[in-house]
């Protein structure tokens, strides 16, 4: 299976709930940077910020014409909920979950995997800066 690219996402909330931001990085399969960005999200929980990061990243990848994608997140909850291992009980997360799943449905193939926080430092940095309204 040919994968178009890699998406790394992270969300941050300074206070949980608190000022939130998301970080998104797109790379090609050789590891070359295609896109990076952060976005201020307002007052959100950490889990909401994680979902919003995924949604923003999927939108960016789809806009670029990607059909297959490999997603990495350091949120075990996000990865397990999207993969169907955990139920989404929180009502606000259910809305974001449904939006993320609808976006994933636009791709012919996708995978989402949990990685350690140390492996996701770049997206984490973008998310924290965005939460502080620096991006």
mmCIF file of N, CA and C in Angstrom:
data_model
loop_
_atom_site.group_PDB
_atom_site.id
_atom_site.type_symbol
_atom_site.label_atom_id
_atom_site.label_comp_id
_atom_site.label_asym_id
_atom_site.label_seq_id
_atom_site.Cartn_x
_atom_site.Cartn_y
_atom_site.Cartn_z
ATOM 1 N N UNK A 1 0.836 -1.188 0.000
ATOM 2 C CA UNK A 1 0.000 0.000 0.000
ATOM 3 C C UNK A 1 0.874 1.243 0.000
ATOM 4 N N UNK A 2 0.625 2.113 -0.934
ATOM 5 C CA UNK A 2 1.337 3.389 -1.031
ATOM 6 C C UNK A 2 0.675 4.392 -0.089
ATOM 7 N N UNK A 3 1.440 4.928 0.848
ATOM 8 C CA UNK A 3 0.949 5.949 1.769
ATOM 9 C C UNK A 3 1.404 7.311 1.249
ATOM 10 N N UNK A 4 0.462 8.257 1.133
ATOM 11 C CA UNK A 4 0.794 9.587 0.616
ATOM 12 C C UNK A 4 1.651 10.382 1.592
ATOM 13 N N UNK A 5 1.389 10.228 2.894
ATOM 14 C CA UNK A 5 2.176 11.001 3.839
ATOM 15 C C UNK A 5 1.840 10.715 5.280
ATOM 16 N N UNK A 6 2.552 11.423 6.138
ATOM 17 C CA UNK A 6 2.472 11.256 7.583
ATOM 18 C C UNK A 6 1.918 12.529 8.197
ATOM 19 N N UNK A 7 1.011 12.368 9.132
ATOM 20 C CA UNK A 7 0.444 13.473 9.885
ATOM 21 C C UNK A 7 0.779 13.280 11.350
ATOM 22 N N UNK A 8 1.418 14.279 11.950
ATOM 23 C CA UNK A 8 1.682 14.281 13.384
ATOM 24 C C UNK A 8 0.827 15.380 14.002
ATOM 25 N N UNK A 9 0.083 15.047 15.058
ATOM 26 C CA UNK A 9 -0.816 16.020 15.682
ATOM 27 C C UNK A 9 -0.622 16.045 17.186
ATOM 28 N N UNK A 10 -0.899 17.217 17.765
ATOM 29 C CA UNK A 10 -0.907 17.337 19.218
ATOM 30 C C UNK A 10 -1.802 18.499 19.609
ATOM 31 N N UNK A 11 -2.411 18.354 20.756
ATOM 32 C CA UNK A 11 -3.238 19.409 21.319
ATOM 33 C C UNK A 11 -2.705 19.765 22.687
ATOM 34 N N UNK A 12 -2.945 21.021 23.090
ATOM 35 C CA UNK A 12 -2.499 21.480 24.402
ATOM 36 C C UNK A 12 -3.586 22.341 25.022
ATOM 37 N N UNK A 13 -3.735 22.212 26.324
ATOM 38 C CA UNK A 13 -4.654 23.048 27.072
ATOM 39 C C UNK A 13 -3.937 23.506 28.328
ATOM 40 N N UNK A 14 -3.809 24.799 28.479
ATOM 41 C CA UNK A 14 -3.120 25.361 29.632
ATOM 42 C C UNK A 14 -4.129 25.548 30.762
ATOM 43 N N UNK A 15 -4.397 24.484 31.495
ATOM 44 C CA UNK A 15 -5.344 24.533 32.598
ATOM 45 C C UNK A 15 -6.340 23.387 32.601
ATOM 46 N N UNK A 16 -6.690 22.897 31.470
ATOM 47 C CA UNK A 16 -7.546 21.716 31.280
ATOM 48 C C UNK A 16 -8.840 21.736 32.094
ATOM 49 N N UNK A 17 -9.862 22.524 31.747
ATOM 50 C CA UNK A 17 -9.870 23.335 30.536
ATOM 51 C C UNK A 17 -9.101 24.632 30.729
ATOM 52 N N UNK A 18 -8.667 25.148 29.604
ATOM 53 C CA UNK A 18 -7.915 26.390 29.611
ATOM 54 C C UNK A 18 -7.649 26.818 28.188
ATOM 55 N N UNK A 19 -6.750 27.777 28.054
ATOM 56 C CA UNK A 19 -6.393 28.261 26.716
ATOM 57 C C UNK A 19 -5.785 27.096 25.941
ATOM 58 N N UNK A 20 -6.324 26.839 24.748
ATOM 59 C CA UNK A 20 -5.894 25.675 23.993
ATOM 60 C C UNK A 20 -5.267 26.010 22.662
ATOM 61 N N UNK A 21 -4.490 25.073 22.187
ATOM 62 C CA UNK A 21 -3.871 25.195 20.878
ATOM 63 C C UNK A 21 -3.654 23.823 20.276
ATOM 64 N N UNK A 22 -3.506 23.792 18.962
ATOM 65 C CA UNK A 22 -3.211 22.523 18.303
ATOM 66 C C UNK A 22 -2.016 22.706 17.380
ATOM 67 N N UNK A 23 -1.275 21.625 17.226
ATOM 68 C CA UNK A 23 -0.125 21.597 16.348
ATOM 69 C C UNK A 23 -0.282 20.506 15.316
ATOM 70 N N UNK A 24 0.051 20.829 14.072
ATOM 71 C CA UNK A 24 -0.126 19.908 12.952
ATOM 72 C C UNK A 24 1.139 19.912 12.109
ATOM 73 N N UNK A 25 1.624 18.722 11.770
ATOM 74 C CA UNK A 25 2.790 18.585 10.895
ATOM 75 C C UNK A 25 2.480 17.526 9.843
ATOM 76 N N UNK A 26 2.719 17.869 8.581
ATOM 77 C CA UNK A 26 2.601 16.916 7.483
ATOM 78 C C UNK A 26 3.984 16.673 6.907
ATOM 79 N N UNK A 27 4.303 15.407 6.699
ATOM 80 C CA UNK A 27 5.581 15.031 6.092
ATOM 81 C C UNK A 27 5.327 14.007 4.998
ATOM 82 N N UNK A 28 6.217 14.002 4.016
ATOM 83 C CA UNK A 28 6.125 12.945 3.014
ATOM 84 C C UNK A 28 6.749 11.679 3.597
ATOM 85 N N UNK A 29 6.701 10.604 2.862
ATOM 86 C CA UNK A 29 7.170 9.313 3.387
ATOM 87 C C UNK A 29 8.685 9.251 3.549
ATOM 88 N N UNK A 30 9.384 10.226 2.982
ATOM 89 C CA UNK A 30 10.832 10.304 3.181
ATOM 90 C C UNK A 30 11.173 11.195 4.376
ATOM 91 N N UNK A 31 10.145 11.732 5.031
ATOM 92 C CA UNK A 31 10.362 12.558 6.212
ATOM 93 C C UNK A 31 10.545 14.036 5.928
ATOM 94 N N UNK A 32 10.357 14.444 4.666
ATOM 95 C CA UNK A 32 10.489 15.868 4.329
ATOM 96 C C UNK A 32 9.251 16.634 4.779
ATOM 97 N N UNK A 33 9.466 17.795 5.357
ATOM 98 C CA UNK A 33 8.385 18.635 5.858
ATOM 99 C C UNK A 33 7.568 19.196 4.701
ATOM 100 N N UNK A 34 6.273 18.980 4.751
ATOM 101 C CA UNK A 34 5.350 19.476 3.731
ATOM 102 C C UNK A 34 4.577 20.684 4.275
ATOM 103 N N UNK A 35 4.181 20.606 5.544
ATOM 104 C CA UNK A 35 3.382 21.664 6.159
ATOM 105 C C UNK A 35 3.547 21.575 7.667
ATOM 106 N N UNK A 36 3.523 22.734 8.324
ATOM 107 C CA UNK A 36 3.420 22.748 9.781
ATOM 108 C C UNK A 36 2.646 23.990 10.193
ATOM 109 N N UNK A 37 1.906 23.866 11.259
ATOM 110 C CA UNK A 37 1.149 25.016 11.728
ATOM 111 C C UNK A 37 0.553 24.764 13.091
ATOM 112 N N UNK A 38 0.216 25.850 13.739
ATOM 113 C CA UNK A 38 -0.453 25.807 15.027
ATOM 114 C C UNK A 38 -1.642 26.735 14.980
ATOM 115 N N UNK A 39 -2.612 26.448 15.811
ATOM 116 C CA UNK A 39 -3.810 27.274 15.826
ATOM 117 C C UNK A 39 -4.305 27.435 17.247
ATOM 118 N N UNK A 40 -4.625 28.672 17.602
ATOM 119 C CA UNK A 40 -5.215 28.959 18.899
ATOM 120 C C UNK A 40 -6.665 28.491 18.876
ATOM 121 N N UNK A 41 -7.103 27.787 19.936
ATOM 122 C CA UNK A 41 -8.429 27.178 19.953
ATOM 123 C C UNK A 41 -9.399 27.801 20.951
ATOM 124 N N UNK A 42 -8.925 28.729 21.760
ATOM 125 C CA UNK A 42 -9.797 29.264 22.802
ATOM 126 C C UNK A 42 -9.783 28.342 24.014
ATOM 127 N N UNK A 43 -10.851 28.386 24.803
ATOM 128 C CA UNK A 43 -10.928 27.599 26.031
ATOM 129 C C UNK A 43 -11.438 26.190 25.715
ATOM 130 N N UNK A 44 -10.575 25.209 25.897
ATOM 131 C CA UNK A 44 -10.904 23.809 25.607
ATOM 132 C C UNK A 44 -10.216 22.898 26.625
ATOM 133 N N UNK A 45 -10.656 21.643 26.642
ATOM 134 C CA UNK A 45 -9.943 20.630 27.425
ATOM 135 C C UNK A 45 -8.790 20.097 26.584
ATOM 136 N N UNK A 46 -7.901 19.382 27.215
ATOM 137 C CA UNK A 46 -6.790 18.784 26.484
ATOM 138 C C UNK A 46 -7.302 17.793 25.430
ATOM 139 N N UNK A 47 -8.289 16.985 25.792
ATOM 140 C CA UNK A 47 -8.814 16.000 24.845
ATOM 141 C C UNK A 47 -9.505 16.676 23.654
ATOM 142 N N UNK A 48 -10.206 17.781 23.906
ATOM 143 C CA UNK A 48 -10.806 18.523 22.798
ATOM 144 C C UNK A 48 -9.717 19.063 21.876
ATOM 145 N N UNK A 49 -8.652 19.574 22.457
ATOM 146 C CA UNK A 49 -7.540 20.103 21.653
ATOM 147 C C UNK A 49 -6.901 19.001 20.812
ATOM 148 N N UNK A 50 -6.784 17.804 21.374
ATOM 149 C CA UNK A 50 -6.217 16.676 20.617
ATOM 150 C C UNK A 50 -7.087 16.361 19.395
ATOM 151 N N UNK A 51 -8.398 16.308 19.597
ATOM 152 C CA UNK A 51 -9.313 16.040 18.484
ATOM 153 C C UNK A 51 -9.263 17.153 17.443
ATOM 154 N N UNK A 52 -9.210 18.401 17.908
ATOM 155 C CA UNK A 52 -9.164 19.524 16.972
ATOM 156 C C UNK A 52 -7.880 19.497 16.151
ATOM 157 N N UNK A 53 -6.791 19.071 16.750
ATOM 158 C CA UNK A 53 -5.533 18.930 16.008
ATOM 159 C C UNK A 53 -5.679 17.879 14.910
ATOM 160 N N UNK A 54 -6.290 16.756 15.253
ATOM 161 C CA UNK A 54 -6.512 15.703 14.265
ATOM 162 C C UNK A 54 -7.378 16.224 13.119
ATOM 163 N N UNK A 55 -8.454 16.908 13.453
ATOM 164 C CA UNK A 55 -9.366 17.433 12.442
ATOM 165 C C UNK A 55 -8.643 18.424 11.526
ATOM 166 N N UNK A 56 -7.897 19.358 12.102
ATOM 167 C CA UNK A 56 -7.170 20.349 11.295
ATOM 168 C C UNK A 56 -6.152 19.662 10.378
ATOM 169 N N UNK A 57 -5.465 18.676 10.907
ATOM 170 C CA UNK A 57 -4.469 17.959 10.119
ATOM 171 C C UNK A 57 -5.083 17.174 8.979
ATOM 172 N N UNK A 58 -6.197 16.515 9.252
ATOM 173 C CA UNK A 58 -6.882 15.756 8.199
ATOM 174 C C UNK A 58 -7.402 16.690 7.113
ATOM 175 N N UNK A 59 -7.928 17.837 7.523
ATOM 176 C CA UNK A 59 -8.404 18.815 6.538
ATOM 177 C C UNK A 59 -7.260 19.276 5.643
ATOM 178 N N UNK A 60 -6.115 19.530 6.235
ATOM 179 C CA UNK A 60 -4.951 19.992 5.468
ATOM 180 C C UNK A 60 -4.464 18.903 4.506
ATOM 181 N N UNK A 61 -4.391 17.675 4.984
ATOM 182 C CA UNK A 61 -3.942 16.571 4.133
ATOM 183 C C UNK A 61 -4.920 16.347 2.968
ATOM 184 N N UNK A 62 -6.206 16.395 3.275
ATOM 185 C CA UNK A 62 -7.215 16.191 2.234
ATOM 186 C C UNK A 62 -7.158 17.326 1.205
ATOM 187 N N UNK A 63 -6.991 18.556 1.687
ATOM 188 C CA UNK A 63 -6.886 19.717 0.799
ATOM 189 C C UNK A 63 -5.720 19.566 -0.172
ATOM 190 N N UNK A 64 -4.681 18.876 0.263
ATOM 191 C CA UNK A 64 -3.503 18.652 -0.581
ATOM 192 C C UNK A 64 -3.670 17.453 -1.511
ATOM 193 N N UNK A 65 -4.822 16.812 -1.451
ATOM 194 C CA UNK A 65 -5.103 15.707 -2.358
ATOM 195 C C UNK A 65 -4.651 14.341 -1.881
ATOM 196 N N UNK A 66 -4.250 14.246 -0.632
ATOM 197 C CA UNK A 66 -3.825 12.942 -0.117
ATOM 198 C C UNK A 66 -5.028 12.008 -0.033
ATOM 199 N N UNK A 67 -4.803 10.758 -0.400
ATOM 200 C CA UNK A 67 -5.845 9.733 -0.338
ATOM 201 C C UNK A 67 -5.565 8.695 0.750
ATOM 202 N N UNK A 68 -4.291 8.565 1.118
ATOM 203 C CA UNK A 68 -3.895 7.606 2.158
ATOM 204 C C UNK A 68 -3.005 8.343 3.158
ATOM 205 N N UNK A 69 -3.148 8.000 4.433
ATOM 206 C CA UNK A 69 -2.441 8.768 5.456
ATOM 207 C C UNK A 69 -2.120 7.906 6.670
ATOM 208 N N UNK A 70 -0.988 8.196 7.261
ATOM 209 C CA UNK A 70 -0.557 7.564 8.503
ATOM 210 C C UNK A 70 -0.498 8.669 9.554
ATOM 211 N N UNK A 71 -1.281 8.537 10.617
ATOM 212 C CA UNK A 71 -1.404 9.567 11.649
ATOM 213 C C UNK A 71 -0.707 9.111 12.925
ATOM 214 N N UNK A 72 0.064 10.016 13.512
ATOM 215 C CA UNK A 72 0.712 9.755 14.793
ATOM 216 C C UNK A 72 0.241 10.779 15.819
ATOM 217 N N UNK A 73 -0.091 10.309 17.006
ATOM 218 C CA UNK A 73 -0.511 11.158 18.109
ATOM 219 C C UNK A 73 0.075 10.624 19.405
ATOM 220 N N UNK A 74 0.352 11.527 20.341
ATOM 221 C CA UNK A 74 0.807 11.051 21.649
ATOM 222 C C UNK A 74 -0.364 10.913 22.620
ATOM 223 N N UNK A 75 -1.583 11.100 22.112
ATOM 224 C CA UNK A 75 -2.784 10.900 22.922
ATOM 225 C C UNK A 75 -3.275 9.467 22.749
ATOM 226 N N UNK A 76 -3.039 8.673 23.766
ATOM 227 C CA UNK A 76 -3.498 7.283 23.722
ATOM 228 C C UNK A 76 -5.024 7.226 23.642
ATOM 229 N N UNK A 77 -5.696 8.131 24.353
ATOM 230 C CA UNK A 77 -7.156 8.169 24.328
ATOM 231 C C UNK A 77 -7.662 8.421 22.913
ATOM 232 N N UNK A 78 -7.110 9.418 22.251
ATOM 233 C CA UNK A 78 -7.526 9.745 20.884
ATOM 234 C C UNK A 78 -7.328 8.550 19.955
ATOM 235 N N UNK A 79 -6.151 7.961 19.981
ATOM 236 C CA UNK A 79 -5.865 6.822 19.100
ATOM 237 C C UNK A 79 -6.812 5.664 19.382
ATOM 238 N N UNK A 80 -7.038 5.367 20.648
ATOM 239 C CA UNK A 80 -7.905 4.227 20.987
ATOM 240 C C UNK A 80 -9.372 4.495 20.667
ATOM 241 N N UNK A 81 -9.811 5.734 20.839
ATOM 242 C CA UNK A 81 -11.198 6.043 20.485
ATOM 243 C C UNK A 81 -11.399 5.983 18.975
ATOM 244 N N UNK A 82 -10.503 6.567 18.222
ATOM 245 C CA UNK A 82 -10.628 6.554 16.759
ATOM 246 C C UNK A 82 -10.549 5.126 16.221
ATOM 247 N N UNK A 83 -9.692 4.313 16.821
ATOM 248 C CA UNK A 83 -9.549 2.919 16.380
ATOM 249 C C UNK A 83 -10.654 2.002 16.901
ATOM 250 N N UNK A 84 -11.553 2.532 17.730
ATOM 251 C CA UNK A 84 -12.692 1.749 18.205
ATOM 252 C C UNK A 84 -12.422 0.910 19.445
ATOM 253 N N UNK A 85 -11.276 1.116 20.091
ATOM 254 C CA UNK A 85 -10.958 0.357 21.295
ATOM 255 C C UNK A 85 -11.632 0.924 22.545
ATOM 256 N N UNK A 86 -11.869 2.223 22.549
ATOM 257 C CA UNK A 86 -12.545 2.899 23.665
ATOM 258 C C UNK A 86 -13.801 3.583 23.135
ATOM 259 N N UNK A 87 -14.840 3.628 23.964
ATOM 260 C CA UNK A 87 -16.043 4.375 23.625
ATOM 261 C C UNK A 87 -15.804 5.859 23.912
ATOM 262 N N UNK A 88 -16.541 6.693 23.191
ATOM 263 C CA UNK A 88 -16.486 8.132 23.420
ATOM 264 C C UNK A 88 -17.728 8.490 24.223
ATOM 265 N N UNK A 89 -17.526 8.772 25.503
ATOM 266 C CA UNK A 89 -18.662 9.031 26.386
ATOM 267 C C UNK A 89 -18.974 10.520 26.532
ATOM 268 N N UNK A 90 -17.957 11.355 26.497
ATOM 269 C CA UNK A 90 -18.137 12.797 26.660
ATOM 270 C C UNK A 90 -18.881 13.367 25.446
ATOM 271 N N UNK A 91 -19.949 14.128 25.702
ATOM 272 C CA UNK A 91 -20.782 14.645 24.608
ATOM 273 C C UNK A 91 -20.031 15.599 23.686
ATOM 274 N N UNK A 92 -19.205 16.471 24.254
ATOM 275 C CA UNK A 92 -18.445 17.404 23.408
ATOM 276 C C UNK A 92 -17.425 16.652 22.557
ATOM 277 N N UNK A 93 -16.828 15.603 23.127
ATOM 278 C CA UNK A 93 -15.874 14.800 22.344
ATOM 279 C C UNK A 93 -16.596 13.999 21.265
ATOM 280 N N UNK A 94 -17.838 13.584 21.530
ATOM 281 C CA UNK A 94 -18.592 12.824 20.526
ATOM 282 C C UNK A 94 -18.760 13.626 19.236
ATOM 283 N N UNK A 95 -19.005 14.924 19.379
ATOM 284 C CA UNK A 95 -19.162 15.787 18.198
ATOM 285 C C UNK A 95 -17.854 15.827 17.408
ATOM 286 N N UNK A 96 -16.743 16.011 18.119
ATOM 287 C CA UNK A 96 -15.438 16.061 17.455
ATOM 288 C C UNK A 96 -15.060 14.698 16.875
ATOM 289 N N UNK A 97 -15.395 13.636 17.592
ATOM 290 C CA UNK A 97 -15.136 12.268 17.127
ATOM 291 C C UNK A 97 -15.854 12.024 15.785
ATOM 292 N N UNK A 98 -17.121 12.396 15.728
ATOM 293 C CA UNK A 98 -17.901 12.179 14.503
ATOM 294 C C UNK A 98 -17.312 12.972 13.335
ATOM 295 N N UNK A 99 -16.877 14.190 13.609
ATOM 296 C CA UNK A 99 -16.262 15.001 12.550
ATOM 297 C C UNK A 99 -14.955 14.370 12.074
ATOM 298 N N UNK A 100 -14.142 13.908 13.018
ATOM 299 C CA UNK A 100 -12.871 13.266 12.661
ATOM 300 C C UNK A 100 -13.118 11.994 11.848
ATOM 301 N N UNK A 101 -14.082 11.192 12.264
ATOM 302 C CA UNK A 101 -14.377 9.953 11.534
ATOM 303 C C UNK A 101 -14.903 10.251 10.125
ATOM 304 N N UNK A 102 -15.701 11.302 10.002
ATOM 305 C CA UNK A 102 -16.205 11.687 8.677
ATOM 306 C C UNK A 102 -15.048 12.101 7.773
ATOM 307 N N UNK A 103 -14.110 12.856 8.319
ATOM 308 C CA UNK A 103 -12.933 13.258 7.536
ATOM 309 C C UNK A 103 -12.094 12.044 7.161
ATOM 310 N N UNK A 104 -11.895 11.136 8.090
ATOM 311 C CA UNK A 104 -11.129 9.918 7.793
ATOM 312 C C UNK A 104 -11.805 9.110 6.687
ATOM 313 N N UNK A 105 -13.128 9.176 6.628
ATOM 314 C CA UNK A 105 -13.880 8.472 5.594
ATOM 315 C C UNK A 105 -13.594 8.962 4.186
ATOM 316 N N UNK A 106 -13.012 10.154 4.075
ATOM 317 C CA UNK A 106 -12.644 10.691 2.759
ATOM 318 C C UNK A 106 -11.371 10.045 2.209
ATOM 319 N N UNK A 107 -10.622 9.392 3.088
ATOM 320 C CA UNK A 107 -9.363 8.760 2.684
ATOM 321 C C UNK A 107 -9.633 7.302 2.328
ATOM 322 N N UNK A 108 -8.949 6.815 1.306
ATOM 323 C CA UNK A 108 -9.139 5.415 0.917
ATOM 324 C C UNK A 108 -8.473 4.473 1.922
ATOM 325 N N UNK A 109 -7.437 4.964 2.609
ATOM 326 C CA UNK A 109 -6.770 4.176 3.644
ATOM 327 C C UNK A 109 -6.178 5.132 4.675
ATOM 328 N N UNK A 110 -6.346 4.784 5.946
ATOM 329 C CA UNK A 110 -5.748 5.565 7.022
ATOM 330 C C UNK A 110 -5.396 4.642 8.179
ATOM 331 N N UNK A 111 -4.402 5.071 8.924
ATOM 332 C CA UNK A 111 -4.020 4.402 10.166
ATOM 333 C C UNK A 111 -3.704 5.486 11.174
ATOM 334 N N UNK A 112 -4.079 5.253 12.426
ATOM 335 C CA UNK A 112 -3.715 6.180 13.489
ATOM 336 C C UNK A 112 -3.003 5.387 14.569
ATOM 337 N N UNK A 113 -1.851 5.886 14.970
ATOM 338 C CA UNK A 113 -1.017 5.162 15.929
ATOM 339 C C UNK A 113 -0.592 6.072 17.074
ATOM 340 N N UNK A 114 -0.545 5.483 18.254
ATOM 341 C CA UNK A 114 -0.057 6.193 19.436
ATOM 342 C C UNK A 114 1.467 6.128 19.456
ATOM 343 N N UNK A 115 2.094 7.281 19.729
ATOM 344 C CA UNK A 115 3.544 7.342 19.903
ATOM 345 C C UNK A 115 3.836 8.003 21.238
ATOM 346 N N UNK A 116 5.036 7.838 21.704
ATOM 347 C CA UNK A 116 5.436 8.467 22.962
ATOM 348 C C UNK A 116 5.577 9.973 22.776
ATOM 349 N N UNK A 117 5.368 10.704 23.840
ATOM 350 C CA UNK A 117 5.429 12.168 23.803
ATOM 351 C C UNK A 117 6.754 12.672 23.242
ATOM 352 N N UNK A 118 7.847 11.998 23.586
ATOM 353 C CA UNK A 118 9.174 12.415 23.112
ATOM 354 C C UNK A 118 9.272 12.343 21.584
ATOM 355 N N UNK A 119 8.517 11.453 20.983
ATOM 356 C CA UNK A 119 8.537 11.295 19.528
ATOM 357 C C UNK A 119 7.667 12.337 18.817
ATOM 358 N N UNK A 120 6.938 13.133 19.596
ATOM 359 C CA UNK A 120 5.996 14.087 19.032
ATOM 360 C C UNK A 120 6.317 15.519 19.473
ATOM 361 N N UNK A 121 7.576 15.764 19.745
ATOM 362 C CA UNK A 121 7.989 17.062 20.295
ATOM 363 C C UNK A 121 7.664 18.248 19.390
ATOM 364 N N UNK A 122 7.821 18.066 18.074
ATOM 365 C CA UNK A 122 7.593 19.187 17.152
ATOM 366 C C UNK A 122 6.134 19.647 17.189
ATOM 367 N N UNK A 123 5.202 18.701 17.110
ATOM 368 C CA UNK A 123 3.776 19.053 17.148
ATOM 369 C C UNK A 123 3.400 19.609 18.515
ATOM 370 N N UNK A 124 3.994 19.065 19.570
ATOM 371 C CA UNK A 124 3.743 19.539 20.929
ATOM 372 C C UNK A 124 4.156 21.003 21.074
ATOM 373 N N UNK A 125 5.298 21.335 20.528
ATOM 374 C CA UNK A 125 5.809 22.710 20.600
ATOM 375 C C UNK A 125 4.860 23.674 19.885
ATOM 376 N N UNK A 126 4.378 23.282 18.707
ATOM 377 C CA UNK A 126 3.439 24.111 17.952
ATOM 378 C C UNK A 126 2.144 24.310 18.732
ATOM 379 N N UNK A 127 1.641 23.235 19.338
ATOM 380 C CA UNK A 127 0.386 23.304 20.098
ATOM 381 C C UNK A 127 0.524 24.222 21.314
ATOM 382 N N UNK A 128 1.630 24.099 22.034
ATOM 383 C CA UNK A 128 1.830 24.933 23.223
ATOM 384 C C UNK A 128 1.995 26.402 22.863
ATOM 385 N N UNK A 129 2.728 26.690 21.789
ATOM 386 C CA UNK A 129 2.878 28.074 21.346
ATOM 387 C C UNK A 129 1.527 28.656 20.923
ATOM 388 N N UNK A 130 0.737 27.859 20.228
ATOM 389 C CA UNK A 130 -0.580 28.316 19.789
ATOM 390 C C UNK A 130 -1.487 28.590 20.999
ATOM 391 N N UNK A 131 -1.413 27.731 22.006
ATOM 392 C CA UNK A 131 -2.225 27.922 23.214
ATOM 393 C C UNK A 131 -1.857 29.224 23.912
ATOM 394 N N UNK A 132 -0.597 29.606 23.779
ATOM 395 C CA UNK A 132 -0.148 30.858 24.374
ATOM 396 C C UNK A 132 -0.352 32.049 23.434
ATOM 397 N N UNK A 133 -1.065 31.780 22.327
ATOM 398 C CA UNK A 133 -1.397 32.797 21.318
ATOM 399 C C UNK A 133 -0.158 33.396 20.655
ATOM 400 N N UNK A 134 0.878 32.589 20.521
ATOM 401 C CA UNK A 134 2.117 33.076 19.912
ATOM 402 C C UNK A 134 2.184 32.760 18.424
ATOM 403 N N UNK A 135 1.245 31.960 17.948
ATOM 404 C CA UNK A 135 1.234 31.641 16.513
ATOM 405 C C UNK A 135 0.035 32.339 15.893
#
